[in-house]
Tab-separated table of N, CA, C and O in Angstrom:
chain	number	residue	atom	x	y	z
I	1	UNK	N	0.838	-1.172	0.000
I	1	UNK	CA	0.000	0.000	0.000
I	1	UNK	C	0.888	1.242	0.000
I	1	UNK	O	1.827	1.354	0.776
I	2	UNK	N	0.586	2.189	-0.859
I	2	UNK	CA	1.351	3.427	-0.971
I	2	UNK	C	1.135	4.295	0.263
I	2	UNK	O	0.011	4.454	0.739
I	3	UNK	N	2.202	4.858	0.781
I	3	UNK	CA	2.158	5.721	1.962
I	3	UNK	C	2.223	7.192	1.579
I	3	UNK	O	1.531	8.025	2.143
I	4	UNK	N	3.088	7.510	0.615
I	4	UNK	CA	3.346	8.894	0.220
I	4	UNK	C	3.416	8.960	-1.305
I	4	UNK	O	3.931	8.044	-1.951
I	5	UNK	N	2.892	10.056	-1.861
I	5	UNK	CA	3.126	10.343	-3.276
I	5	UNK	C	3.919	11.635	-3.349
I	5	UNK	O	3.766	12.520	-2.503
I	6	UNK	N	4.805	11.731	-4.337
I	6	UNK	CA	5.617	12.924	-4.519
I	6	UNK	C	5.521	13.391	-5.956
I	6	UNK	O	5.473	12.579	-6.878
I	7	UNK	N	5.499	14.707	-6.124
I	7	UNK	CA	5.404	15.315	-7.447
I	7	UNK	C	6.545	16.308	-7.602
I	7	UNK	O	6.675	17.245	-6.798
I	8	UNK	N	7.383	16.087	-8.610
I	8	UNK	CA	8.508	16.985	-8.874
I	8	UNK	C	7.995	18.270	-9.491
I	8	UNK	O	7.247	18.263	-10.470
I	9	UNK	N	8.389	19.417	-8.926
I	9	UNK	CA	7.919	20.727	-9.367
I	9	UNK	C	8.896	21.434	-10.298
I	9	UNK	O	8.587	22.500	-10.813
I	10	UNK	N	10.086	20.871	-10.478
I	10	UNK	CA	11.145	21.549	-11.213
I	10	UNK	C	12.020	22.316	-10.248
I	10	UNK	O	11.682	22.478	-9.066
I	11	UNK	N	13.153	22.793	-10.725
I	11	UNK	CA	14.091	23.556	-9.904
I	11	UNK	C	14.450	22.834	-8.613
I	11	UNK	O	14.595	23.462	-7.554
I	12	UNK	N	14.567	21.509	-8.658
I	12	UNK	CA	15.011	20.660	-7.537
I	12	UNK	C	14.027	20.648	-6.365
I	12	UNK	O	14.404	20.378	-5.233
I	13	UNK	N	12.758	20.932	-6.612
I	13	UNK	CA	11.739	20.991	-5.565
I	13	UNK	C	10.676	19.930	-5.827
I	13	UNK	O	10.255	19.711	-6.957
I	14	UNK	N	10.261	19.273	-4.738
I	14	UNK	CA	9.182	18.275	-4.813
I	14	UNK	C	8.152	18.564	-3.734
I	14	UNK	O	8.473	19.110	-2.680
I	15	UNK	N	6.920	18.171	-4.004
I	15	UNK	CA	5.860	18.215	-2.998
I	15	UNK	C	5.436	16.775	-2.743
I	15	UNK	O	5.084	16.052	-3.675
I	16	UNK	N	5.503	16.374	-1.483
I	16	UNK	CA	5.127	15.016	-1.096
I	16	UNK	C	3.881	15.090	-0.223
I	16	UNK	O	3.774	15.962	0.641
I	17	UNK	N	2.974	14.157	-0.456
I	17	UNK	CA	1.719	14.129	0.298
I	17	UNK	C	1.581	12.801	1.008
I	17	UNK	O	1.674	11.732	0.385
I	18	UNK	N	1.362	12.856	2.312
I	18	UNK	CA	1.088	11.685	3.137
I	18	UNK	C	-0.375	11.310	2.888
I	18	UNK	O	-1.277	12.098	3.174
I	19	UNK	N	-0.598	10.142	2.304
I	19	UNK	CA	-1.934	9.806	1.826
I	19	UNK	C	-2.962	9.640	2.939
I	19	UNK	O	-4.120	10.042	2.777
I	20	UNK	N	-2.584	9.082	4.066
I	20	UNK	CA	-3.546	8.856	5.142
I	20	UNK	C	-4.073	10.167	5.725
I	20	UNK	O	-5.261	10.311	5.981
I	21	UNK	N	-3.184	11.145	5.907
I	21	UNK	CA	-3.588	12.399	6.544
I	21	UNK	C	-3.839	13.534	5.561
I	21	UNK	O	-4.492	14.514	5.895
I	22	UNK	N	-3.276	13.428	4.363
I	22	UNK	CA	-3.375	14.519	3.403
I	22	UNK	C	-2.356	15.627	3.640
I	22	UNK	O	-2.334	16.628	2.929
I	23	UNK	N	-1.499	15.459	4.629
I	23	UNK	CA	-0.487	16.461	4.937
I	23	UNK	C	0.574	16.485	3.840
I	23	UNK	O	1.038	15.429	3.393
I	24	UNK	N	0.950	17.688	3.424
I	24	UNK	CA	1.944	17.840	2.367
I	24	UNK	C	3.184	18.530	2.921
I	24	UNK	O	3.096	19.313	3.875
I	25	UNK	N	4.324	18.202	2.333
I	25	UNK	CA	5.559	18.909	2.662
I	25	UNK	C	6.359	19.112	1.388
I	25	UNK	O	6.238	18.367	0.425
I	26	UNK	N	7.158	20.160	1.427
I	26	UNK	CA	7.987	20.527	0.279
I	26	UNK	C	9.438	20.207	0.609
I	26	UNK	O	9.888	20.465	1.727
I	27	UNK	N	10.137	19.634	-0.347
I	27	UNK	CA	11.585	19.487	-0.213
I	27	UNK	C	12.248	20.319	-1.296
I	27	UNK	O	11.690	20.513	-2.383
I	28	UNK	N	13.419	20.813	-0.963
I	28	UNK	CA	14.182	21.649	-1.870
I	28	UNK	C	15.645	21.248	-1.741
I	28	UNK	O	16.091	20.878	-0.651
I	29	UNK	N	16.370	21.317	-2.810
I	29	UNK	CA	17.804	21.042	-2.725
I	29	UNK	C	18.470	22.123	-1.884
I	29	UNK	O	18.067	23.290	-1.919
I	30	UNK	N	19.493	21.744	-1.109
I	30	UNK	CA	20.184	22.746	-0.290
I	30	UNK	C	21.032	23.675	-1.162
I	30	UNK	O	21.373	23.351	-2.305
I	31	UNK	N	21.378	24.814	-0.602
I	31	UNK	CA	22.151	25.802	-1.364
I	31	UNK	C	23.533	25.285	-1.762
I	31	UNK	O	24.080	25.736	-2.765
I	32	UNK	N	24.079	24.338	-1.010
I	32	UNK	CA	25.390	23.800	-1.375
I	32	UNK	C	25.295	22.684	-2.410
I	32	UNK	O	26.294	22.066	-2.748
I	33	UNK	N	24.075	22.443	-2.917
I	33	UNK	CA	23.904	21.407	-3.944
I	33	UNK	C	22.855	21.852	-4.973
I	33	UNK	O	21.888	21.164	-5.225
I	34	UNK	N	23.040	23.067	-5.515
I	34	UNK	CA	22.264	23.616	-6.622
I	34	UNK	C	20.875	24.130	-6.245
I	34	UNK	O	20.138	24.562	-7.117
I	35	UNK	N	20.489	24.063	-4.984
I	35	UNK	CA	19.123	24.440	-4.621
I	35	UNK	C	19.018	25.821	-4.017
I	35	UNK	O	19.995	26.559	-3.871
I	36	UNK	N	17.791	26.144	-3.644
I	36	UNK	CA	17.494	27.431	-3.028
I	36	UNK	C	17.505	27.349	-1.503
I	36	UNK	O	17.535	28.367	-0.831
I	37	UNK	N	17.440	26.141	-0.959
I	37	UNK	CA	17.440	25.984	0.490
I	37	UNK	C	16.214	26.596	1.145
I	37	UNK	O	16.280	27.035	2.287
I	38	UNK	N	15.093	26.609	0.442
I	38	UNK	CA	13.883	27.244	0.959
I	38	UNK	C	12.996	26.308	1.762
I	38	UNK	O	11.952	26.717	2.267
I	39	UNK	N	13.383	25.053	1.863
I	39	UNK	CA	12.632	24.077	2.647
I	39	UNK	C	13.589	22.970	3.055
I	39	UNK	O	14.788	23.028	2.775
I	40	UNK	N	13.056	21.956	3.731
I	40	UNK	CA	13.870	20.803	4.094
I	40	UNK	C	14.460	20.184	2.837
I	40	UNK	O	13.783	20.078	1.811
I	41	UNK	N	15.709	19.740	2.938
I	41	UNK	CA	16.272	18.917	1.872
I	41	UNK	C	15.913	17.467	2.195
I	41	UNK	O	15.560	17.153	3.344
I	42	UNK	N	15.998	16.573	1.229
I	42	UNK	CA	15.735	15.172	1.545
I	42	UNK	C	16.620	14.634	2.676
I	42	UNK	O	16.148	13.890	3.540
I	43	UNK	N	17.892	15.032	2.708
I	43	UNK	CA	18.752	14.550	3.794
I	43	UNK	C	18.399	15.211	5.130
I	43	UNK	O	18.594	14.608	6.185
I	44	UNK	N	17.878	16.448	5.099
I	44	UNK	CA	17.353	17.054	6.331
I	44	UNK	C	16.223	16.203	6.893
I	44	UNK	O	16.094	16.030	8.107
I	45	UNK	N	15.385	15.680	6.005
I	45	UNK	CA	14.267	14.845	6.449
I	45	UNK	C	14.759	13.562	7.106
I	45	UNK	O	14.156	13.090	8.076
I	46	UNK	N	15.841	12.999	6.596
I	46	UNK	CA	16.409	11.792	7.214
I	46	UNK	C	16.854	12.095	8.638
I	46	UNK	O	16.535	11.367	9.583
I	47	UNK	N	17.589	13.197	8.803
I	47	UNK	CA	18.057	13.575	10.139
I	47	UNK	C	16.885	13.909	11.050
I	47	UNK	O	16.867	13.530	12.229
I	48	UNK	N	15.887	14.600	10.514
I	48	UNK	CA	14.689	14.932	11.281
I	48	UNK	C	13.930	13.675	11.679
I	48	UNK	O	13.427	13.568	12.806
I	49	UNK	N	13.868	12.718	10.758
I	49	UNK	CA	13.198	11.448	11.065
I	49	UNK	C	13.869	10.752	12.239
I	49	UNK	O	13.195	10.199	13.111
I	50	UNK	N	15.199	10.801	12.285
I	50	UNK	CA	15.898	10.182	13.409
I	50	UNK	C	15.534	10.888	14.717
I	50	UNK	O	15.180	10.240	15.706
I	51	UNK	N	15.591	12.206	14.723
I	51	UNK	CA	15.271	12.951	15.943
I	51	UNK	C	13.843	12.746	16.412
I	51	UNK	O	13.596	12.527	17.606
I	52	UNK	N	12.899	12.786	15.492
I	52	UNK	CA	11.500	12.633	15.897
I	52	UNK	C	11.162	11.189	16.250
I	52	UNK	O	10.316	10.948	17.111
I	53	UNK	N	11.825	10.233	15.632
I	53	UNK	CA	11.620	8.831	16.003
I	53	UNK	C	12.116	8.589	17.425
I	53	UNK	O	11.453	7.914	18.221
I	54	UNK	N	13.270	9.164	17.748
I	54	UNK	CA	13.797	9.043	19.117
I	54	UNK	C	12.813	9.651	20.100
I	54	UNK	O	12.493	9.057	21.139
I	55	UNK	N	12.285	10.853	19.787
I	55	UNK	CA	11.320	11.469	20.700
I	55	UNK	C	10.062	10.616	20.841
I	55	UNK	O	9.490	10.529	21.931
I	56	UNK	N	9.649	9.962	19.767
I	56	UNK	CA	8.467	9.101	19.824
I	56	UNK	C	8.688	7.933	20.772
I	56	UNK	O	7.834	7.642	21.619
I	57	UNK	N	9.844	7.249	20.663
I	57	UNK	CA	10.056	6.107	21.557
I	57	UNK	C	10.263	6.557	22.997
I	57	UNK	O	9.885	5.849	23.926
I	58	UNK	N	10.849	7.751	23.183
I	58	UNK	CA	10.955	8.280	24.540
I	58	UNK	C	9.572	8.618	25.082
I	58	UNK	O	9.291	8.402	26.270
I	59	UNK	N	8.691	9.120	24.226
I	59	UNK	CA	7.315	9.389	24.626
I	59	UNK	C	6.571	8.116	25.007
I	59	UNK	O	5.782	8.103	25.964
I	60	UNK	N	6.824	7.035	24.281
I	60	UNK	CA	6.213	5.737	24.608
I	60	UNK	C	6.711	5.269	25.970
I	60	UNK	O	5.932	4.798	26.807
I	61	UNK	N	8.013	5.413	26.217
I	61	UNK	CA	8.583	5.081	27.527
I	61	UNK	C	7.896	5.905	28.614
I	61	UNK	O	7.520	5.382	29.663
I	62	UNK	N	7.751	7.191	28.373
I	62	UNK	CA	7.122	8.077	29.365
I	62	UNK	C	5.705	7.618	29.691
I	62	UNK	O	5.321	7.549	30.869
I	63	UNK	N	4.945	7.298	28.670
I	63	UNK	CA	3.564	6.858	28.890
I	63	UNK	C	3.524	5.569	29.704
I	63	UNK	O	2.736	5.440	30.636
I	64	UNK	N	4.390	4.624	29.373
I	64	UNK	CA	4.420	3.343	30.090
I	64	UNK	C	4.818	3.509	31.554
I	64	UNK	O	4.479	2.676	32.387
I	65	UNK	N	5.569	4.578	31.860
I	65	UNK	CA	6.072	4.779	33.215
I	65	UNK	C	5.395	5.966	33.918
I	65	UNK	O	5.920	6.480	34.908
I	66	UNK	N	4.252	6.385	33.380
I	66	UNK	CA	3.472	7.496	33.960
I	66	UNK	C	4.316	8.754	34.156
I	66	UNK	O	4.249	9.413	35.194
I	67	UNK	N	5.102	9.079	33.134
I	67	UNK	CA	5.918	10.283	33.136
I	67	UNK	C	5.388	11.243	32.070
I	67	UNK	O	4.660	10.833	31.163
I	68	UNK	N	5.758	12.492	32.165
I	68	UNK	CA	5.327	13.484	31.182
I	68	UNK	C	6.563	14.154	30.589
I	68	UNK	O	7.253	14.902	31.279
I	69	UNK	N	6.845	13.872	29.331
I	69	UNK	CA	7.999	14.454	28.656
I	69	UNK	C	7.600	15.622	27.754
I	69	UNK	O	8.363	16.029	26.876
I	70	UNK	N	6.400	16.154	27.937
I	70	UNK	CA	5.968	17.282	27.116
I	70	UNK	C	6.986	18.416	27.271
I	70	UNK	O	7.402	18.745	28.375
I	71	UNK	N	7.389	18.992	26.162
I	71	UNK	CA	8.407	20.038	26.170
I	71	UNK	C	9.803	19.523	25.849
I	71	UNK	O	10.736	20.319	25.701
I	72	UNK	N	9.938	18.188	25.720
I	72	UNK	CA	11.231	17.624	25.301
I	72	UNK	C	11.590	18.243	23.946
I	72	UNK	O	10.727	18.441	23.098
I	73	UNK	N	12.855	18.535	23.751
I	73	UNK	CA	13.292	19.205	22.526
I	73	UNK	C	14.542	18.527	21.983
I	73	UNK	O	15.378	18.053	22.757
I	74	UNK	N	14.639	18.469	20.665
I	74	UNK	CA	15.877	17.981	20.058
I	74	UNK	C	16.480	19.072	19.185
I	74	UNK	O	15.769	19.853	18.562
I	75	UNK	N	17.799	19.107	19.170
I	75	UNK	CA	18.552	19.934	18.232
I	75	UNK	C	19.347	18.967	17.376
I	75	UNK	O	20.104	18.143	17.899
I	76	UNK	N	19.141	19.066	16.079
I	76	UNK	CA	19.702	18.095	15.147
I	76	UNK	C	20.686	18.801	14.218
I	76	UNK	O	20.337	19.808	13.598
I	77	UNK	N	21.892	18.254	14.135
I	77	UNK	CA	22.891	18.779	13.217
I	77	UNK	C	23.310	17.654	12.281
I	77	UNK	O	23.789	16.612	12.729
I	78	UNK	N	23.104	17.888	11.001
I	78	UNK	CA	23.465	16.904	9.978
I	78	UNK	C	24.721	17.396	9.288
I	78	UNK	O	24.819	18.557	8.913
I	79	UNK	N	25.698	16.506	9.140
I	79	UNK	CA	26.937	16.841	8.448
I	79	UNK	C	27.067	15.932	7.233
I	79	UNK	O	26.980	14.706	7.363
I	80	UNK	N	27.256	16.553	6.090
I	80	UNK	CA	27.391	15.789	4.858
I	80	UNK	C	28.844	15.360	4.653
I	80	UNK	O	29.772	16.020	5.130
I	81	UNK	N	29.017	14.253	3.964
I	81	UNK	CA	30.333	13.750	3.579
I	81	UNK	C	30.411	13.758	2.049
I	81	UNK	O	29.389	13.846	1.364
I	82	UNK	N	31.611	13.648	1.535
I	82	UNK	CA	31.822	13.666	0.087
I	82	UNK	C	32.326	12.320	-0.423
I	82	UNK	O	32.814	11.497	0.332
I	83	UNK	N	32.216	12.164	-1.718
I	83	UNK	CA	32.793	11.033	-2.460
I	83	UNK	C	32.359	9.666	-1.959
I	83	UNK	O	33.182	8.937	-1.426
I	84	UNK	N	31.136	9.274	-2.078
I	84	UNK	CA	30.030	10.020	-2.680
I	84	UNK	C	29.365	10.945	-1.659
I	84	UNK	O	29.495	10.746	-0.446
I	85	UNK	N	28.617	11.928	-2.174
I	85	UNK	CA	27.875	12.843	-1.308
I	85	UNK	C	26.824	12.031	-0.552
I	85	UNK	O	26.031	11.304	-1.141
I	86	UNK	N	26.851	12.144	0.771
I	86	UNK	CA	25.955	11.367	1.620
I	86	UNK	C	25.951	11.983	3.012
I	86	UNK	O	26.782	12.841	3.314
I	87	UNK	N	25.057	11.522	3.869
I	87	UNK	CA	25.071	11.945	5.261
I	87	UNK	C	26.239	11.235	5.940
I	87	UNK	O	26.342	10.012	5.892
I	88	UNK	N	27.118	11.990	6.547
I	88	UNK	CA	28.256	11.407	7.243
I	88	UNK	C	28.033	11.302	8.738
I	88	UNK	O	28.492	10.355	9.378
I	89	UNK	N	27.295	12.297	9.278
I	89	UNK	CA	27.141	12.327	10.726
I	89	UNK	C	25.844	13.053	11.076
I	89	UNK	O	25.468	14.028	10.416
I	90	UNK	N	25.180	12.557	12.122
I	90	UNK	CA	24.015	13.227	12.687
I	90	UNK	C	24.253	13.365	14.183
I	90	UNK	O	24.471	12.370	14.871
I	91	UNK	N	24.251	14.612	14.648
I	91	UNK	CA	24.371	14.903	16.076
I	91	UNK	C	22.997	15.308	16.590
I	91	UNK	O	22.350	16.189	16.001
I	92	UNK	N	22.559	14.682	17.674
I	92	UNK	CA	21.263	15.010	18.265
I	92	UNK	C	21.472	15.292	19.750
I	92	UNK	O	22.024	14.460	20.471
I	93	UNK	N	21.034	16.473	20.159
I	93	UNK	CA	21.045	16.845	21.573
I	93	UNK	C	19.583	16.886	22.015
I	93	UNK	O	18.776	17.631	21.464
I	94	UNK	N	19.269	16.061	23.008
I	94	UNK	CA	17.908	15.971	23.528
I	94	UNK	C	17.862	16.726	24.855
I	94	UNK	O	18.569	16.360	25.797
I	95	UNK	N	17.068	17.762	24.907
I	95	UNK	CA	16.887	18.515	26.142
I	95	UNK	C	15.585	18.061	26.771
I	95	UNK	O	14.514	18.206	26.176
I	96	UNK	N	15.721	17.501	27.956
I	96	UNK	CA	14.558	16.951	28.654
I	96	UNK	C	13.874	18.035	29.477
I	96	UNK	O	14.523	18.966	29.947
I	97	UNK	N	12.560	17.893	29.646
I	97	UNK	CA	11.858	18.850	30.508
I	97	UNK	C	12.308	18.675	31.954
I	97	UNK	O	12.949	17.676	32.305
I	98	UNK	N	11.980	19.630	32.769
I	98	UNK	CA	12.357	19.590	34.186
I	98	UNK	C	11.522	18.527	34.893
I	98	UNK	O	10.396	18.778	35.315
I	99	UNK	N	12.081	17.324	34.956
I	99	UNK	CA	11.378	16.182	35.547
I	99	UNK	C	12.396	15.341	36.312
I	99	UNK	O	13.555	15.237	35.898
I	100	UNK	N	11.963	14.779	37.415
I	100	UNK	CA	12.871	13.938	38.226
I	100	UNK	C	13.000	12.560	37.618
I	100	UNK	O	12.015	11.847	37.467
I	101	UNK	N	14.221	12.194	37.318
I	101	UNK	CA	14.531	10.856	36.830
I	101	UNK	C	15.729	10.346	37.610
I	101	UNK	O	16.687	11.087	37.834
I	102	UNK	N	15.681	9.068	37.981
I	102	UNK	CA	16.831	8.508	38.692
I	102	UNK	C	17.880	8.035	37.676
I	102	UNK	O	17.645	8.033	36.462
I	103	UNK	N	19.032	7.640	38.166
I	103	UNK	CA	20.146	7.240	37.300
I	103	UNK	C	19.765	6.055	36.413
I	103	UNK	O	20.142	6.007	35.232
I	104	UNK	N	18.995	5.101	36.953
I	104	UNK	CA	18.579	3.944	36.168
I	104	UNK	C	17.686	4.384	35.006
I	104	UNK	O	17.865	3.926	33.877
I	105	UNK	N	16.727	5.262	35.257
I	105	UNK	CA	15.840	5.738	34.198
I	105	UNK	C	16.624	6.485	33.122
I	105	UNK	O	16.380	6.293	31.929
I	106	UNK	N	17.566	7.308	33.535
I	106	UNK	CA	18.377	8.037	32.559
I	106	UNK	C	19.175	7.086	31.679
I	106	UNK	O	19.252	7.265	30.460
I	107	UNK	N	19.729	6.045	32.279
I	107	UNK	CA	20.473	5.045	31.512
I	107	UNK	C	19.554	4.322	30.538
I	107	UNK	O	19.926	4.094	29.379
I	108	UNK	N	18.356	3.968	31.010
I	108	UNK	CA	17.379	3.320	30.118
I	108	UNK	C	17.049	4.212	28.923
I	108	UNK	O	17.009	3.746	27.783
I	109	UNK	N	16.810	5.473	29.187
I	109	UNK	CA	16.464	6.400	28.109
I	109	UNK	C	17.613	6.545	27.122
I	109	UNK	O	17.393	6.552	25.908
I	110	UNK	N	18.823	6.656	27.626
I	110	UNK	CA	19.979	6.761	26.738
I	110	UNK	C	20.139	5.508	25.881
I	110	UNK	O	20.515	5.583	24.713
I	111	UNK	N	19.834	4.352	26.443
I	111	UNK	CA	19.949	3.088	25.712
I	111	UNK	C	18.884	2.953	24.634
I	111	UNK	O	19.190	2.546	23.504
I	112	UNK	N	17.639	3.299	24.942
I	112	UNK	CA	16.570	3.064	23.957
I	112	UNK	C	16.634	4.005	22.768
I	112	UNK	O	16.051	3.701	21.724
I	113	UNK	N	17.388	5.103	22.873
I	113	UNK	CA	17.495	5.987	21.704
I	113	UNK	C	18.117	5.255	20.513
I	113	UNK	O	17.836	5.584	19.367
I	114	UNK	N	18.934	4.279	20.784
I	114	UNK	CA	19.596	3.520	19.710
I	114	UNK	C	18.715	2.425	19.125
I	114	UNK	O	19.112	1.755	18.175
I	115	UNK	N	17.526	2.235	19.699
I	115	UNK	CA	16.662	1.150	19.230
I	115	UNK	C	15.453	1.650	18.446
I	115	UNK	O	14.581	0.855	18.113
I	116	UNK	N	15.413	2.936	18.121
I	116	UNK	CA	14.276	3.409	17.335
I	116	UNK	C	14.403	2.874	15.907
I	116	UNK	O	15.510	2.620	15.426
I	117	UNK	N	13.280	2.670	15.226
I	117	UNK	CA	13.331	2.096	13.879
I	117	UNK	C	14.181	2.884	12.888
I	117	UNK	O	14.846	2.281	12.040
I	118	UNK	N	14.188	4.188	12.981
I	118	UNK	CA	15.006	4.966	12.044
I	118	UNK	C	16.489	4.731	12.317
I	118	UNK	O	17.267	4.498	11.393
I	119	UNK	N	16.881	4.767	13.570
I	119	UNK	CA	18.291	4.531	13.912
I	119	UNK	C	18.740	3.160	13.406
I	119	UNK	O	19.825	3.019	12.845
I	120	UNK	N	17.884	2.166	13.585
I	120	UNK	CA	18.225	0.809	13.147
I	120	UNK	C	18.219	0.667	11.623
I	120	UNK	O	18.824	-0.257	11.091
I	121	UNK	N	17.555	1.590	10.931
I	121	UNK	CA	17.471	1.535	9.469
I	121	UNK	C	18.601	2.284	8.770
I	121	UNK	O	18.868	2.040	7.596
I	122	UNK	N	19.249	3.200	9.484
I	122	UNK	CA	20.309	3.991	8.861
I	122	UNK	C	21.583	3.161	8.678
I	122	UNK	O	21.880	2.284	9.477
I	123	UNK	N	22.303	3.475	7.642
I	123	UNK	CA	23.548	2.772	7.353
I	123	UNK	C	24.489	2.880	8.548
I	123	UNK	O	24.634	3.945	9.150
I	124	UNK	N	25.155	1.786	8.906
I	124	UNK	CA	26.048	1.817	10.074
I	124	UNK	C	27.224	2.781	9.934
I	124	UNK	O	27.809	3.183	10.935
I	125	UNK	N	27.577	3.172	8.717
I	125	UNK	CA	28.685	4.115	8.542
I	125	UNK	C	28.290	5.549	8.890
I	125	UNK	O	29.160	6.401	9.034
I	126	UNK	N	26.986	5.822	9.022
I	126	UNK	CA	26.566	7.157	9.442
I	126	UNK	C	26.820	7.268	10.942
I	126	UNK	O	26.285	6.489	11.731
I	127	UNK	N	27.659	8.211	11.310
I	127	UNK	CA	27.957	8.446	12.721
I	127	UNK	C	26.732	9.087	13.382
I	127	UNK	O	26.216	10.083	12.884
I	128	UNK	N	26.273	8.482	14.478
I	128	UNK	CA	25.102	8.983	15.187
I	128	UNK	C	25.521	9.310	16.622
I	128	UNK	O	25.817	8.412	17.405
I	129	UNK	N	25.562	10.595	16.933
I	129	UNK	CA	25.933	11.048	18.270
I	129	UNK	C	24.675	11.581	18.956
I	129	UNK	O	24.116	12.577	18.512
I	130	UNK	N	24.261	10.901	20.002
I	130	UNK	CA	23.026	11.269	20.704
I	130	UNK	C	23.389	11.581	22.151
I	130	UNK	O	23.998	10.749	22.831
I	131	UNK	N	23.021	12.777	22.592
I	131	UNK	CA	23.323	13.165	23.964
I	131	UNK	C	22.101	13.822	24.600
I	131	UNK	O	21.186	14.269	23.897
I	132	UNK	N	22.105	13.838	25.927
I	132	UNK	CA	20.993	14.395	26.692
I	132	UNK	C	21.434	15.589	27.495
I	132	UNK	O	22.562	15.635	27.992
I	133	UNK	N	20.539	16.542	27.653
I	133	UNK	CA	20.680	17.630	28.617
I	133	UNK	C	19.580	17.389	29.632
I	133	UNK	O	18.395	17.455	29.307
I	134	UNK	N	19.988	17.046	30.845
I	134	UNK	CA	19.012	16.742	31.896
I	134	UNK	C	18.707	18.006	32.646
I	134	UNK	O	17.887	18.241	33.352
């Protein structure tokens, strides 16, 4: 079953529509690769997918443990590599809301970030640095 349809608009821009919700997003080539940089690049979406997938599994953990992680924030930095052009590194800093967590819970949270489906789907050569601000 098709999940997303995409339509190329020209000038390195595409519009993709999520079929279940009807939500659309625009991708644009980055300025360092012939584009205008006016929207997410496809590789930005990959890095964003990793960050939001991590937040989703942390949210599932929170729900299972009667915790509230509302206000959790990620800062995502994607670094490209050359020859061939690809994502070389993704740095994610997760800032947690002001909530009491013991050392065991913090260790659990740090461990499960590596088990999200996006993290497990990315090529092992992509460096993934995930850190927390408690």
